[in-house]
Amino acid sequence: MIGLVIVSHSATLAEGVCELARQASRGQVPIAAAGGIADPENPIGTDAFRVLQAIEAVDTGEGVLVLMDLGSAVLSAETALDLIDAARRPRVVLCPAPLVEGAVAAASLAAAGAAMAEIAREARQALAGKLAQLDQGGEPAPAPSLADAGQGGEGPCQEATVTIPNRLGLHARPAAQLVRLARHFSARVTLENLSRDSAPAAADSINAILSLGARQGHRLRIRAHGAAAPEALAALAHFLESGSGEMEKAAPELPGGRPQSPAPPSPRQLSGIPAAAGIAIGPLLKLRSAAPLAPRAGGDPEEERQRLRTAIEAAQAETRTLYEWSQAHLGADAAGVFDAQLLFLEDPGLLAAIERRLAVERAGAEIAWQAETTAFAGRLGALDDPYLSARAADVTDVAERVLRRLTGQTGAA
């Protein structure tokens, strides 16, 4: 299991953060404090040898994440890293996360058995929830660490800037294709929407990519680290610059060469995907999902985690069937929404956030799942692009498939 070391100028503060992290992990994670210095007259400071001893105490062979409070704490941690033997050094990661929030997030994920790269990334982003709750949305969330240990975390940064040419931008279908393409490479890749001044989004997260709100004409910066960074950068840049496979479907042009935008539906007009050929006339029946049952109270986090895993696997099987049917009968465009839904169900950022709720809040699987998926659908629905904001309904649709299985429901009413 990944170990944690808390480095602070104050021994009392370091011990307090460790105590909080131990509670978050229910004592399952090895955690050590390296706070203050051995000078009764002036105890405030940091000691590289204390950091070294703490690292050695919690290193089980799987890695150690080190979190620090202020400037010289970073220097002491770096010095300790220089003193570690060469065999152990690659397993130790110095993480620039907020000390308290980062420690709680890291301990929760470490207890759940997450890998170092995911733990370090989530620790860095631990302030995002507080920023959103206190209405600081204009302040960008911490960028994912491109120097985190794990797959794709090494090597110099490679970057490229591209402009989105396709009419509908980076909507569900091309976003899903981009995520699958990014996962082919041993590289850590992020994208930023320079036209909206967005925070970096991990290229392996369908939620993060859709949240960029990338529209036609927007400029995206792609950054890649890792052994395959040049290959990943070239492939993703080509994919985006070529129109994400949609340029052959250009919109009809008006006189003068301007592309004709599709007319928005009138209030009395409905749009959708036909399930069968032909025309039917009769009363309109609006299909509504059955109201969710009252959420079950939280229990053992591992039990709730297993219940959620089983429900997600069942929803994945159903979504895969819908994808295959749509591809066979309606074509790749119509099937693209189900491909994006499949990626949503395995999104690492979403699953990590739910894991935190199960471990820290001891919430039931229903509560944790509904809270996180509703929050993401809300962020997607708030995008200023009507086409992208409409994808919130796709998120709600697939989220309800999971919720129905968690609550024992089998269909809609």
CSV table of C-alpha atoms in Angstrom, one decimal:
chain,number,residue,atom,x,y,z
A,1,MET,CA,0.0,0.0,0.0
A,2,ILE,CA,1.1,3.6,-0.7
A,3,GLY,CA,2.5,5.4,2.4
A,4,LEU,CA,2.1,9.1,3.3
A,5,VAL,CA,4.6,11.5,4.9
A,6,ILE,CA,3.5,14.9,6.2
A,7,VAL,CA,6.2,17.5,6.4
A,8,SER,CA,5.5,20.7,8.3
A,9,HIS,CA,7.4,23.4,10.1
A,10,SER,CA,5.2,22.6,13.2
A,11,ALA,CA,5.5,19.2,14.8
A,12,THR,CA,2.0,19.7,16.3
A,13,LEU,CA,0.5,20.6,12.9
A,14,ALA,CA,2.2,17.6,11.2
A,15,GLU,CA,0.8,15.2,13.9
A,16,GLY,CA,-2.7,16.8,13.6
A,17,VAL,CA,-2.8,16.3,9.8
A,18,CYS,CA,-1.6,12.7,10.2
A,19,GLU,CA,-4.4,12.1,12.7
A,20,LEU,CA,-7.0,13.4,10.3
A,21,ALA,CA,-5.6,11.4,7.5
A,22,ARG,CA,-5.6,8.2,9.6
A,23,GLN,CA,-9.2,8.8,10.4
A,24,ALA,CA,-10.0,9.2,6.7
A,25,SER,CA,-8.2,5.9,5.9
A,26,ARG,CA,-9.6,4.1,9.0
A,27,GLY,CA,-6.0,3.4,10.0
A,28,GLN,CA,-5.3,1.3,6.9
A,29,VAL,CA,-2.6,3.5,5.4
A,30,PRO,CA,1.0,3.9,6.8
A,31,ILE,CA,1.3,7.6,7.7
A,32,ALA,CA,4.3,9.4,9.3
A,33,ALA,CA,4.9,13.0,10.5
A,34,ALA,CA,8.1,14.9,9.9
A,35,GLY,CA,7.4,18.2,11.7
A,36,GLY,CA,9.6,20.7,13.4
A,37,ILE,CA,13.2,20.5,14.5
A,38,ALA,CA,15.0,19.2,17.6
A,39,ASP,CA,15.6,22.6,19.2
A,40,PRO,CA,13.4,23.3,22.2
A,41,GLU,CA,14.2,27.1,22.0
A,42,ASN,CA,13.2,27.4,18.3
A,43,PRO,CA,11.2,24.3,17.4
A,44,ILE,CA,9.7,25.7,14.2
A,45,GLY,CA,11.5,24.4,11.1
A,46,THR,CA,12.0,21.3,9.0
A,47,ASP,CA,14.7,18.6,9.1
A,48,ALA,CA,15.7,16.6,6.1
A,49,PHE,CA,16.8,13.7,8.3
A,50,ARG,CA,13.4,13.6,9.9
A,51,VAL,CA,11.8,13.5,6.5
A,52,LEU,CA,14.2,10.6,5.5
A,53,GLN,CA,13.3,8.6,8.6
A,54,ALA,CA,9.6,9.1,8.0
A,55,ILE,CA,9.9,7.9,4.4
A,56,GLU,CA,11.7,4.8,5.5
A,57,ALA,CA,9.2,4.1,8.2
A,58,VAL,CA,6.1,4.0,5.8
A,59,ASP,CA,7.7,2.6,2.7
A,60,THR,CA,6.1,-0.8,2.1
A,61,GLY,CA,7.7,-1.2,-1.3
A,62,GLU,CA,4.8,0.3,-3.2
A,63,GLY,CA,5.7,3.9,-2.9
A,64,VAL,CA,5.5,7.0,-0.6
A,65,LEU,CA,3.7,10.3,-1.3
A,66,VAL,CA,5.2,13.3,0.5
A,67,LEU,CA,3.1,16.4,1.2
A,68,MET,CA,4.8,19.6,2.5
A,69,ASP,CA,3.5,22.9,3.9
A,70,LEU,CA,5.9,25.9,3.2
A,71,GLY,CA,9.0,26.7,1.2
A,72,SER,CA,11.8,25.2,3.3
A,73,ALA,CA,9.7,22.1,3.8
A,74,VAL,CA,10.0,21.5,0.1
A,75,LEU,CA,13.8,22.0,0.3
A,76,SER,CA,14.1,19.5,3.2
A,77,ALA,CA,12.0,17.0,1.3
A,78,GLU,CA,14.2,17.4,-1.8
A,79,THR,CA,17.3,16.9,0.3
A,80,ALA,CA,15.8,13.8,1.9
A,81,LEU,CA,15.1,12.5,-1.6
A,82,ASP,CA,18.8,12.9,-2.4
A,83,LEU,CA,19.8,11.0,0.7
A,84,ILE,CA,17.6,8.0,-0.1
A,85,ASP,CA,19.2,5.0,-1.7
A,86,ALA,CA,18.9,4.7,-5.5
A,87,ALA,CA,16.6,1.6,-5.4
A,88,ARG,CA,14.0,3.4,-3.2
A,89,ARG,CA,14.2,6.9,-4.8
A,90,PRO,CA,11.9,6.2,-7.8
A,91,ARG,CA,9.1,5.1,-5.4
A,92,VAL,CA,9.0,8.5,-3.6
A,93,VAL,CA,6.9,11.3,-5.0
A,94,LEU,CA,7.0,14.9,-3.7
A,95,CYS,CA,3.4,16.2,-4.2
A,96,PRO,CA,2.6,20.0,-4.4
A,97,ALA,CA,-0.9,19.4,-3.0
A,98,PRO,CA,-2.6,21.5,-0.3
A,99,LEU,CA,-1.5,19.9,3.0
A,100,VAL,CA,-4.7,19.2,4.8
A,101,GLU,CA,-7.1,18.6,1.9
A,102,GLY,CA,-4.4,16.7,-0.1
A,103,ALA,CA,-3.6,14.5,2.8
A,104,VAL,CA,-7.2,13.5,3.3
A,105,ALA,CA,-7.8,12.8,-0.4
A,106,ALA,CA,-4.5,10.9,-0.6
A,107,ALA,CA,-5.2,8.8,2.5
A,108,SER,CA,-8.7,7.9,1.3
A,109,LEU,CA,-7.6,6.8,-2.1
A,110,ALA,CA,-4.5,4.9,-0.8
A,111,ALA,CA,-6.9,3.0,1.5
A,112,ALA,CA,-8.9,2.1,-1.5
A,113,GLY,CA,-5.8,0.6,-3.2
A,114,ALA,CA,-5.4,3.3,-5.9
A,115,ALA,CA,-2.1,3.7,-7.8
A,116,MET,CA,0.4,6.4,-7.1
A,117,ALA,CA,-0.4,8.5,-10.2
A,118,GLU,CA,-4.1,8.6,-9.3
A,119,ILE,CA,-3.5,9.4,-5.6
A,120,ALA,CA,-1.0,12.2,-6.5
A,121,ARG,CA,-3.4,13.7,-9.1
A,122,GLU,CA,-6.4,13.7,-6.8
A,123,ALA,CA,-4.4,15.2,-3.9
A,124,ARG,CA,-3.4,18.1,-6.2
A,125,GLN,CA,-7.0,18.7,-7.1
A,126,ALA,CA,-8.3,18.5,-3.5
A,127,LEU,CA,-9.2,22.2,-3.4
A,128,ALA,CA,-11.6,21.9,-6.4
A,129,GLY,CA,-14.6,21.1,-4.2
A,130,LYS,CA,-13.9,23.9,-1.8
A,131,LEU,CA,-13.4,26.4,-4.6
A,132,ALA,CA,-16.7,25.4,-6.2
A,133,GLN,CA,-18.6,25.4,-2.9
A,134,LEU,CA,-17.4,28.9,-2.0
A,135,ASP,CA,-18.2,30.2,-5.4
A,136,GLN,CA,-14.7,30.7,-6.6
A,137,GLY,CA,-15.4,29.2,-10.0
A,138,GLY,CA,-13.4,31.8,-11.8
A,139,GLU,CA,-10.2,30.6,-10.1
A,140,PRO,CA,-8.8,27.6,-12.0
A,141,ALA,CA,-8.5,24.3,-10.2
A,142,PRO,CA,-5.0,23.0,-9.6
A,143,ALA,CA,-3.5,21.5,-12.7
A,144,PRO,CA,-2.9,17.8,-12.8
A,145,SER,CA,0.7,17.0,-12.0
A,146,LEU,CA,2.6,16.0,-15.1
A,147,ALA,CA,5.5,15.0,-12.9
A,148,ASP,CA,3.5,12.6,-10.8
A,149,ALA,CA,4.9,9.1,-10.5
A,150,GLY,CA,3.5,6.3,-12.5
A,151,GLN,CA,2.7,5.8,-16.1
A,152,GLY,CA,3.7,8.7,-18.3
A,153,GLY,CA,5.1,10.9,-15.6
A,154,GLU,CA,8.7,11.2,-16.7
A,155,GLY,CA,10.5,13.1,-19.4
A,156,PRO,CA,10.3,16.7,-20.7
A,157,CYS,CA,7.0,18.4,-21.6
A,158,GLN,CA,6.0,18.4,-25.2
A,159,GLU,CA,3.2,20.7,-26.3
A,160,ALA,CA,1.2,21.8,-29.3
A,161,THR,CA,-1.7,24.2,-30.0
A,162,VAL,CA,-4.5,23.3,-32.3
A,163,THR,CA,-7.7,25.0,-33.5
A,164,ILE,CA,-11.0,23.0,-33.5
A,165,PRO,CA,-12.4,23.0,-37.1
A,166,ASN,CA,-15.5,20.9,-36.8
A,167,ARG,CA,-18.8,22.6,-36.6
A,168,LEU,CA,-20.1,20.9,-33.4
A,169,GLY,CA,-16.7,21.1,-31.6
A,170,LEU,CA,-15.5,18.5,-29.2
A,171,HIS,CA,-18.9,16.9,-28.3
A,172,ALA,CA,-19.6,13.4,-27.0
A,173,ARG,CA,-18.6,11.3,-30.0
A,174,PRO,CA,-15.2,12.9,-30.8
A,175,ALA,CA,-14.4,13.4,-27.1
A,176,ALA,CA,-14.9,9.6,-26.6
A,177,GLN,CA,-12.6,8.9,-29.6
A,178,LEU,CA,-10.0,11.3,-28.2
A,179,VAL,CA,-10.0,9.6,-24.8
A,180,ARG,CA,-9.6,6.2,-26.3
A,181,LEU,CA,-6.8,7.5,-28.5
A,182,ALA,CA,-5.0,9.1,-25.6
A,183,ARG,CA,-5.1,5.8,-23.6
A,184,HIS,CA,-3.1,4.0,-26.3
A,185,PHE,CA,0.1,5.9,-25.4
A,186,SER,CA,2.4,5.6,-22.4
A,187,ALA,CA,2.1,9.3,-21.8
A,188,ARG,CA,0.4,11.7,-19.4
A,189,VAL,CA,-1.6,14.1,-21.6
A,190,THR,CA,-3.7,17.2,-20.7
A,191,LEU,CA,-5.7,19.7,-22.8
A,192,GLU,CA,-6.5,23.3,-22.0
A,193,ASN,CA,-9.1,25.4,-23.8
A,194,LEU,CA,-7.1,28.7,-24.4
A,195,SER,CA,-10.2,30.4,-25.7
A,196,ARG,CA,-12.0,29.9,-22.4
A,197,ASP,CA,-9.0,30.1,-20.1
A,198,SER,CA,-9.8,26.7,-18.7
A,199,ALA,CA,-7.8,24.6,-16.3
A,200,PRO,CA,-5.9,21.6,-17.8
A,201,ALA,CA,-8.1,18.5,-18.4
A,202,ALA,CA,-6.8,15.0,-18.2
A,203,ALA,CA,-7.0,13.4,-21.7
A,204,ASP,CA,-8.1,10.0,-20.2
A,205,SER,CA,-11.2,11.5,-18.6
A,206,ILE,CA,-14.4,11.9,-20.7
A,207,ASN,CA,-15.9,14.2,-18.0
A,208,ALA,CA,-12.8,16.5,-18.1
A,209,ILE,CA,-12.7,16.6,-21.9
A,210,LEU,CA,-16.4,17.5,-22.2
A,211,SER,CA,-16.1,20.1,-19.5
A,212,LEU,CA,-13.6,22.0,-21.7
A,213,GLY,CA,-16.6,23.3,-23.7
A,214,ALA,CA,-14.5,23.2,-26.9
A,215,ARG,CA,-16.4,24.7,-29.8
A,216,GLN,CA,-15.5,25.4,-33.4
A,217,GLY,CA,-12.7,27.9,-33.6
A,218,HIS,CA,-11.5,27.4,-30.0
A,219,ARG,CA,-7.8,27.0,-29.5
A,220,LEU,CA,-6.6,24.0,-27.5
A,221,ARG,CA,-3.2,23.5,-26.0
A,222,ILE,CA,-2.1,19.8,-25.7
A,223,ARG,CA,0.7,18.9,-23.3
A,224,ALA,CA,2.3,15.5,-23.0
A,225,HIS,CA,4.9,13.9,-20.7
A,226,GLY,CA,6.3,10.4,-20.8
A,227,ALA,CA,8.1,7.9,-23.0
A,228,ALA,CA,5.6,8.2,-25.8
A,229,ALA,CA,4.9,11.9,-25.5
A,230,PRO,CA,5.9,12.8,-29.1
A,231,GLU,CA,3.8,10.1,-30.6
A,232,ALA,CA,0.8,10.9,-28.4
A,233,LEU,CA,1.1,14.6,-29.2
A,234,ALA,CA,1.3,14.0,-32.9
A,235,ALA,CA,-1.7,11.6,-32.9
A,236,LEU,CA,-4.0,13.8,-30.8
A,237,ALA,CA,-3.0,17.0,-32.7
A,238,HIS,CA,-3.7,15.3,-36.0
A,239,PHE,CA,-7.0,13.9,-34.7
A,240,LEU,CA,-8.2,17.4,-33.6
A,241,GLU,CA,-6.9,19.3,-36.6
A,242,SER,CA,-8.5,16.9,-39.0
A,243,GLY,CA,-11.9,17.6,-37.5
A,244,SER,CA,-12.1,14.6,-35.3
A,245,GLY,CA,-13.4,12.5,-38.2
A,246,GLU,CA,-16.3,14.9,-38.9
A,247,MET,CA,-15.0,17.2,-41.6
A,248,GLU,CA,-16.5,15.1,-44.4
A,249,LYS,CA,-19.9,16.0,-42.9
A,250,ALA,CA,-19.6,19.8,-43.5
A,251,ALA,CA,-22.8,21.8,-43.1
A,252,PRO,CA,-24.4,23.2,-46.3
A,253,GLU,CA,-23.2,26.6,-47.3
A,254,LEU,CA,-25.3,29.8,-47.7
A,255,PRO,CA,-24.6,32.1,-50.7
A,256,GLY,CA,-21.3,33.9,-50.0
A,257,GLY,CA,-19.6,30.8,-48.7
A,258,ARG,CA,-20.8,30.9,-45.0
A,259,PRO,CA,-21.7,27.6,-43.5
A,260,GLN,CA,-25.4,27.2,-42.8
A,261,SER,CA,-26.0,26.5,-39.1
A,262,PRO,CA,-28.8,24.0,-38.3
A,263,ALA,CA,-32.1,25.8,-37.4
A,264,PRO,CA,-32.9,25.4,-33.7
A,265,PRO,CA,-36.0,23.3,-33.0
A,266,SER,CA,-39.2,25.3,-32.3
A,267,PRO,CA,-40.9,24.9,-28.9
A,268,ARG,CA,-43.4,22.5,-30.5
A,269,GLN,CA,-40.8,20.4,-32.3
A,270,LEU,CA,-39.1,17.3,-30.9
A,271,SER,CA,-35.9,15.7,-32.1
A,272,GLY,CA,-34.6,12.2,-31.5
A,273,ILE,CA,-33.3,9.0,-33.0
A,274,PRO,CA,-35.8,6.8,-34.8
A,275,ALA,CA,-36.2,3.3,-33.4
A,276,ALA,CA,-38.1,2.0,-36.5
A,277,ALA,CA,-38.9,3.1,-40.0
A,278,GLY,CA,-42.4,4.5,-40.8
A,279,ILE,CA,-44.9,6.9,-39.5
A,280,ALA,CA,-47.2,6.6,-36.4
A,281,ILE,CA,-50.0,8.8,-35.4
A,282,GLY,CA,-51.5,8.9,-31.9
A,283,PRO,CA,-51.3,10.5,-28.4
A,284,LEU,CA,-47.8,11.5,-27.3
A,285,LEU,CA,-46.5,9.5,-24.3
A,286,LYS,CA,-43.5,11.0,-22.6
A,287,LEU,CA,-41.3,8.2,-21.1
A,288,ARG,CA,-40.0,9.2,-17.6
A,289,SER,CA,-37.6,7.3,-15.5
A,290,ALA,CA,-39.0,5.8,-12.4
A,291,ALA,CA,-38.5,8.0,-9.3
A,292,PRO,CA,-35.4,6.8,-7.4
A,293,LEU,CA,-36.0,4.9,-4.2
A,294,ALA,CA,-34.9,6.5,-1.0
A,295,PRO,CA,-31.1,6.2,-0.8
A,296,ARG,CA,-29.8,3.5,1.5
A,297,ALA,CA,-27.8,4.6,4.5
A,298,GLY,CA,-24.1,4.2,4.3
A,299,GLY,CA,-22.4,1.0,5.5
A,300,ASP,CA,-19.1,-0.6,5.2
A,301,PRO,CA,-17.1,1.2,2.5
A,302,GLU,CA,-15.9,-2.0,0.9
A,303,GLU,CA,-19.4,-3.4,0.8
A,304,GLU,CA,-20.7,-0.2,-0.8
A,305,ARG,CA,-17.8,-0.2,-3.2
A,306,GLN,CA,-18.6,-3.7,-4.3
A,307,ARG,CA,-22.3,-2.9,-4.7
A,308,LEU,CA,-21.5,0.1,-6.9
A,309,ARG,CA,-19.0,-2.0,-9.0
A,310,THR,CA,-21.6,-4.6,-9.7
A,311,ALA,CA,-24.2,-2.0,-10.7
A,312,ILE,CA,-21.7,-0.3,-13.0
A,313,GLU,CA,-20.8,-3.5,-14.7
A,314,ALA,CA,-24.4,-4.3,-15.3
A,315,ALA,CA,-25.0,-0.8,-16.7
A,316,GLN,CA,-21.9,-1.2,-18.9
A,317,ALA,CA,-23.3,-4.4,-20.4
A,318,GLU,CA,-26.6,-2.7,-21.2
A,319,THR,CA,-24.9,0.4,-22.7
A,320,ARG,CA,-22.6,-1.8,-24.8
A,321,THR,CA,-25.7,-3.6,-26.2
A,322,LEU,CA,-27.3,-0.2,-27.1
A,323,TYR,CA,-24.0,0.9,-28.7
A,324,GLU,CA,-23.8,-2.3,-30.8
A,325,TRP,CA,-27.5,-2.0,-31.9
A,326,SER,CA,-27.1,1.6,-32.8
A,327,GLN,CA,-24.0,1.1,-34.8
A,328,ALA,CA,-25.6,-1.7,-36.7
A,329,HIS,CA,-28.9,0.0,-37.4
A,330,LEU,CA,-28.3,3.7,-37.2
A,331,GLY,CA,-24.6,4.2,-37.9
A,332,ALA,CA,-21.5,5.5,-36.1
A,333,ASP,CA,-22.8,9.0,-35.4
A,334,ALA,CA,-25.9,7.7,-33.5
A,335,ALA,CA,-23.8,5.1,-31.7
A,336,GLY,CA,-21.3,7.7,-30.6
A,337,VAL,CA,-23.3,8.8,-27.6
A,338,PHE,CA,-23.3,5.3,-26.2
A,339,ASP,CA,-19.5,5.1,-26.7
A,340,ALA,CA,-19.2,8.3,-24.6
A,341,GLN,CA,-21.5,6.8,-22.0
A,342,LEU,CA,-19.3,3.7,-21.7
A,343,LEU,CA,-16.3,6.0,-21.0
A,344,PHE,CA,-18.3,7.9,-18.5
A,345,LEU,CA,-18.9,4.7,-16.6
A,346,GLU,CA,-15.1,4.1,-16.3
A,347,ASP,CA,-14.0,7.7,-15.9
A,348,PRO,CA,-11.1,7.7,-13.4
A,349,GLY,CA,-11.9,11.1,-12.0
A,350,LEU,CA,-15.5,10.3,-11.3
A,351,LEU,CA,-14.7,7.0,-9.7
A,352,ALA,CA,-12.0,8.5,-7.5
A,353,ALA,CA,-14.5,11.2,-6.3
A,354,ILE,CA,-17.0,8.5,-5.4
A,355,GLU,CA,-14.4,6.4,-3.7
A,356,ARG,CA,-13.6,9.4,-1.4
A,357,ARG,CA,-17.3,9.8,-0.5
A,358,LEU,CA,-17.6,6.1,0.4
A,359,ALA,CA,-14.4,6.1,2.5
A,360,VAL,CA,-14.5,9.6,4.1
A,361,GLU,CA,-18.2,10.3,4.4
A,362,ARG,CA,-19.2,6.6,4.7
A,363,ALA,CA,-22.0,7.4,2.3
A,364,GLY,CA,-24.1,4.8,0.7
A,365,ALA,CA,-23.3,3.8,-2.9
A,366,GLU,CA,-26.6,5.4,-4.1
A,367,ILE,CA,-25.9,8.7,-2.4
A,368,ALA,CA,-22.3,8.9,-3.6
A,369,TRP,CA,-23.1,8.0,-7.1
A,370,GLN,CA,-26.1,10.4,-7.4
A,371,ALA,CA,-24.2,13.3,-5.8
A,372,GLU,CA,-21.2,13.1,-8.2
A,373,THR,CA,-23.1,12.3,-11.4
A,374,THR,CA,-25.6,15.1,-10.7
A,375,ALA,CA,-22.8,17.5,-10.1
A,376,PHE,CA,-21.1,16.7,-13.4
A,377,ALA,CA,-24.4,16.8,-15.3
A,378,GLY,CA,-24.9,20.3,-13.8
A,379,ARG,CA,-21.5,21.5,-14.9
A,380,LEU,CA,-22.0,20.2,-18.4
A,381,GLY,CA,-25.5,21.7,-18.6
A,382,ALA,CA,-24.1,25.1,-17.6
A,383,LEU,CA,-21.7,25.3,-20.7
A,384,ASP,CA,-22.6,28.1,-23.0
A,385,ASP,CA,-22.6,25.9,-26.1
A,386,PRO,CA,-26.2,24.5,-26.6
A,387,TYR,CA,-25.0,21.3,-28.2
A,388,LEU,CA,-22.5,20.5,-25.5
A,389,SER,CA,-24.8,21.5,-22.6
A,390,ALA,CA,-27.5,19.2,-24.1
A,391,ARG,CA,-25.1,16.3,-23.4
A,392,ALA,CA,-26.0,16.6,-19.7
A,393,ALA,CA,-29.1,14.5,-20.6
A,394,ASP,CA,-26.8,11.7,-21.8
A,395,VAL,CA,-24.9,11.7,-18.5
A,396,THR,CA,-28.2,11.6,-16.6
A,397,ASP,CA,-29.4,8.8,-18.7
A,398,VAL,CA,-26.5,6.5,-18.1
A,399,ALA,CA,-26.2,7.5,-14.5
A,400,GLU,CA,-29.8,6.4,-14.0
A,401,ARG,CA,-29.0,3.0,-15.4
A,402,VAL,CA,-26.5,2.5,-12.5
A,403,LEU,CA,-28.9,3.9,-10.0
A,404,ARG,CA,-31.8,1.6,-11.1
A,405,ARG,CA,-29.6,-1.4,-10.4
A,406,LEU,CA,-28.4,0.0,-7.0
A,407,THR,CA,-32.1,0.6,-5.9
A,408,GLY,CA,-33.4,-2.6,-7.4
A,409,GLN,CA,-35.5,-1.0,-10.1
A,410,THR,CA,-35.7,-2.7,-13.5
A,411,GLY,CA,-37.2,-0.1,-15.8
A,412,ALA,CA,-39.0,3.2,-16.4
A,413,ALA,CA,-42.5,4.2,-15.6
